[in-house]
Short mmCIF file of C-alpha atoms in Angstrom, two decimals:
data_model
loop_
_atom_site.label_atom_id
_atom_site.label_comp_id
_atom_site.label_asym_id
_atom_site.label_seq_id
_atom_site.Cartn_x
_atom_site.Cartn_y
_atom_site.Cartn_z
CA UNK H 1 0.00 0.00 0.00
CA UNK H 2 1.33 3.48 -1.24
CA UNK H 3 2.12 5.93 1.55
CA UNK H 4 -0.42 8.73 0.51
CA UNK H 5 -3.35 5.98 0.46
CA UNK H 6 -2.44 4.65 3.57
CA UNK H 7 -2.10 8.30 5.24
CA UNK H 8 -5.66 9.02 3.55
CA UNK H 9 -7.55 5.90 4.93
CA UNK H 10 -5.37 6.92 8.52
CA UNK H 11 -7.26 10.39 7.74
CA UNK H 12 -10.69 9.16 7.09
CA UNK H 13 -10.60 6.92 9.74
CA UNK H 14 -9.56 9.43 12.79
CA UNK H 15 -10.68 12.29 11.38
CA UNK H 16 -14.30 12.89 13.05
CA UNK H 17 -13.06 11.49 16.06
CA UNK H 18 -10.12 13.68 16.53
CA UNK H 19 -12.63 16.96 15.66
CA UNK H 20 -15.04 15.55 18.45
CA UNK H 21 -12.23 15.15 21.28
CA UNK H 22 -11.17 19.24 20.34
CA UNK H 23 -14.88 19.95 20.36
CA UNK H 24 -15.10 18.71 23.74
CA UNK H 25 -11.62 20.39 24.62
CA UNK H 26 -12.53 24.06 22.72
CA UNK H 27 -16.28 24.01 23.04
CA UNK H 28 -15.96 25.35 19.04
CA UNK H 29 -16.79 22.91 16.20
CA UNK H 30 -14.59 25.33 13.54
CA UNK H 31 -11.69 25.92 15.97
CA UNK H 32 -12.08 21.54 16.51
CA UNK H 33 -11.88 21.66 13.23
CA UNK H 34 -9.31 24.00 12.16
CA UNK H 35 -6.97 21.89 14.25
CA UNK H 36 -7.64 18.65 13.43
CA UNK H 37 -6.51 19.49 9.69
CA UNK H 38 -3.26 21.45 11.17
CA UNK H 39 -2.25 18.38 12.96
CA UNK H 40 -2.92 15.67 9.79
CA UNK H 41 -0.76 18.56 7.99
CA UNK H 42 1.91 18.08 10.41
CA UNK H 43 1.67 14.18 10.19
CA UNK H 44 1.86 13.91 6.27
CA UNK H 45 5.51 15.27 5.53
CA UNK H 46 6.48 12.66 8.51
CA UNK H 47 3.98 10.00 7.74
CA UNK H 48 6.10 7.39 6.46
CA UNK H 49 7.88 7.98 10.00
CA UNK H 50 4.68 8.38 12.19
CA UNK H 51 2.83 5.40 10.81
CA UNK H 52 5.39 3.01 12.21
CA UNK H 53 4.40 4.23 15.61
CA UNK H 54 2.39 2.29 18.03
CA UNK H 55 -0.53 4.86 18.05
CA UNK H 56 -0.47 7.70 15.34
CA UNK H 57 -3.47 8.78 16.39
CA UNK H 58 -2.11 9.44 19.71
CA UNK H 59 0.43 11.71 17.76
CA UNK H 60 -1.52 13.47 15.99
CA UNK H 61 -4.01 14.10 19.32
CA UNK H 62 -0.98 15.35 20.71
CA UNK H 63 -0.17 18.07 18.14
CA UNK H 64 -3.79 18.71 17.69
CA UNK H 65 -4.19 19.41 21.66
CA UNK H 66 -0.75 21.53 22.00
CA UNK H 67 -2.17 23.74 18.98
CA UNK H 68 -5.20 24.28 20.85
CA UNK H 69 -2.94 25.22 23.80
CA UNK H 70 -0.75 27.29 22.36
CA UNK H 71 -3.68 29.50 20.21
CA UNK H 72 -5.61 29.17 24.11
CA UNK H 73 -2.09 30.90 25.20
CA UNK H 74 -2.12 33.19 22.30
CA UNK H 75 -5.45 34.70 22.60
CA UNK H 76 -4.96 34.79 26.70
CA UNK H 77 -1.81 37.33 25.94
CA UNK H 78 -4.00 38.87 23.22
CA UNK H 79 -7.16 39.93 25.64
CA UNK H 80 -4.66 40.82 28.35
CA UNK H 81 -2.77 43.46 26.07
CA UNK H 82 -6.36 44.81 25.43
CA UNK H 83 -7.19 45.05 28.92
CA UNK H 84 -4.09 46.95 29.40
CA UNK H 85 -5.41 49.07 26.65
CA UNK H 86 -8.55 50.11 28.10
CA UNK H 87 -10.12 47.96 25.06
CA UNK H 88 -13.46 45.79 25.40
CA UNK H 89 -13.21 42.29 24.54
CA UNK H 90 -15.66 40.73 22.28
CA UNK H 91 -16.70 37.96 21.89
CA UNK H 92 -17.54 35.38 19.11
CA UNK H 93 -19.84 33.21 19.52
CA UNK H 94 -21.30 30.70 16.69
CA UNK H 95 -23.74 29.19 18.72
CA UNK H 96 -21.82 26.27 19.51
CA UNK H 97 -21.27 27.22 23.00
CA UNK H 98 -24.64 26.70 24.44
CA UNK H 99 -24.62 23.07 25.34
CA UNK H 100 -24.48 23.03 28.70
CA UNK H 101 -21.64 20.29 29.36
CA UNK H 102 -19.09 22.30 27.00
CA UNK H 103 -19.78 25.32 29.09
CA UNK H 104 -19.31 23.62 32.41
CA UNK H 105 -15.46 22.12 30.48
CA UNK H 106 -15.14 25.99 30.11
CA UNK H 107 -14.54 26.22 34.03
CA UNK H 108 -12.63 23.46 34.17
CA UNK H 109 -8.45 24.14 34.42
CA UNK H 110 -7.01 23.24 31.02
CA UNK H 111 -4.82 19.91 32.50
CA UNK H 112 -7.80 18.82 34.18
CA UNK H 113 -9.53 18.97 31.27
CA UNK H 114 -7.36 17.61 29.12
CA UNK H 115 -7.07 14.88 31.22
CA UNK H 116 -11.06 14.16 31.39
CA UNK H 117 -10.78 13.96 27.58
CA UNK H 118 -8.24 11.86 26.99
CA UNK H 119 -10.06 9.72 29.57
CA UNK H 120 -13.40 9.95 29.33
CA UNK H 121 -13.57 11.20 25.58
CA UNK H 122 -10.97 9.31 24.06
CA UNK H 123 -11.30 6.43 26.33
CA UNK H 124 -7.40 5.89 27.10
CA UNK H 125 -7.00 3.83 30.95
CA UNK H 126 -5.26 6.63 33.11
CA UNK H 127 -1.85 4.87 32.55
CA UNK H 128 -1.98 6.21 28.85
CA UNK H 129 -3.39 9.05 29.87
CA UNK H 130 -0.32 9.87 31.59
CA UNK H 131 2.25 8.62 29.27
CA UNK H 132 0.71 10.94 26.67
CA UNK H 133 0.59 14.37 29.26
CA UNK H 134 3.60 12.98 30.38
CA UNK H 135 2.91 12.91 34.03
CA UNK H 136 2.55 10.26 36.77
CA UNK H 137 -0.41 8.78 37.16
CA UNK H 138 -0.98 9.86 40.66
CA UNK H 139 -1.00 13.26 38.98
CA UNK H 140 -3.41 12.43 36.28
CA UNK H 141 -6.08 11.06 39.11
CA UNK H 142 -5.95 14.09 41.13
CA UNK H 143 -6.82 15.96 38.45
CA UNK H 144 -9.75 13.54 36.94
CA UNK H 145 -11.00 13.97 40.16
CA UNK H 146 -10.72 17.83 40.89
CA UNK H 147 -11.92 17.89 37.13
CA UNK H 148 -15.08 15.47 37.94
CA UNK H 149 -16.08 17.85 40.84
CA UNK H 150 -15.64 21.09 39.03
CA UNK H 151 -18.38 19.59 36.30
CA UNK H 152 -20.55 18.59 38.81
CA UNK H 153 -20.44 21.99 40.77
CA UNK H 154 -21.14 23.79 36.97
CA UNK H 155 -23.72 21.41 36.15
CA UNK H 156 -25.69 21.60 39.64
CA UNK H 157 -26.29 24.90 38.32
CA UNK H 158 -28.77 24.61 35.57
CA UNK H 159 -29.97 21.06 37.20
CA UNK H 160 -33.48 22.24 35.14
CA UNK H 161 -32.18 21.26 31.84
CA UNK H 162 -30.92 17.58 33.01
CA UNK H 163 -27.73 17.82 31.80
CA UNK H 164 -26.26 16.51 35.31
CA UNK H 165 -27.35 13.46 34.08
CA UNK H 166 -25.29 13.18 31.09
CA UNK H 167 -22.34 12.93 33.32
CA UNK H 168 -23.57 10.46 35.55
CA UNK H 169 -21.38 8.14 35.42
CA UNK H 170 -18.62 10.95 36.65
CA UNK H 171 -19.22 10.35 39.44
CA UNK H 172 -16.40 12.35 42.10
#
């Protein structure tokens, strides 16, 4: 199998997935999206490299997540420039940001939240979970569990819409 078809059925196979786990991390489907193409761009030049990995898609979540950190970081020293400015902030919002659960992940710290969706999203056992933030594991459950309490806190909040029960198997 050629390299290009075999990075293309890689693609097609990871794709959606990979835009769902940065939903969940940005709360934006375009900004999801928008860095789940970055990071396959990244992995094709170094494909024939990457593939012989044990999990490429672990790779490529990995890229995809430290984008999404590092334009999180970006826009951070952005707003606080403006602040210093005297400038208003806007905001855009598509829409997207009204689903209750996403908004709760909003409050949550960025490692804890990274770490519920590698875990809960993605599915990887907390030992993988830490390889991939490389940190121990000890570290990892701490913050699965501060990260489980902060979305219960957010979602006892709007209890009326029965979104607590989407998470009820996070239980802290």
């Amino acid at each position: 199998m050629s390299t290009d078809r075999d990075f293309t059925e890689f693609y097609l196979a990871t794709y959606r997935r990979l835009v769902g786990q940065l939903f969940v991390l940005t709360g934006n489907r375009h900004d999801a999206e928008e860095l789940a193409q970055e990071a396959f761009s990244r992995a094709l030049p170094r494909w024939a490299k990457i593939s012989g990995y044990e999990a490429p898609e672990a790779w490529v979540r990995r890229v995809a997540f430290n984008l999404a950190f590092s334009r999180r970081r970006r826009a951070l020293r952005g707003a606080a420039a403006l602040l210093r400015l005297g400038a208003d902030r806007s905001h855009d919002d598509d829409g997207t940001d009204g689903v209750a659960v996403t908004e709760a992940l909003r409050a949550v710290p960025v490692r804890h939240r990274q770490a519920l969706v590698l875990h809960y999203v993605v599915d990887l056992p907390v030992r993988d979970v830490a390889t991939e933030l490389g940190v121990p594991e000890n570290t990892v459950k701490t913050w699965l569990r501060r990260g489980r309490q902060q979305l219960h806190a957010a979602l006892r909040v709007d209890e009326s819409t029965g979104t607590s029960e989407l998470l009820a198997h996070l239980r802290p």
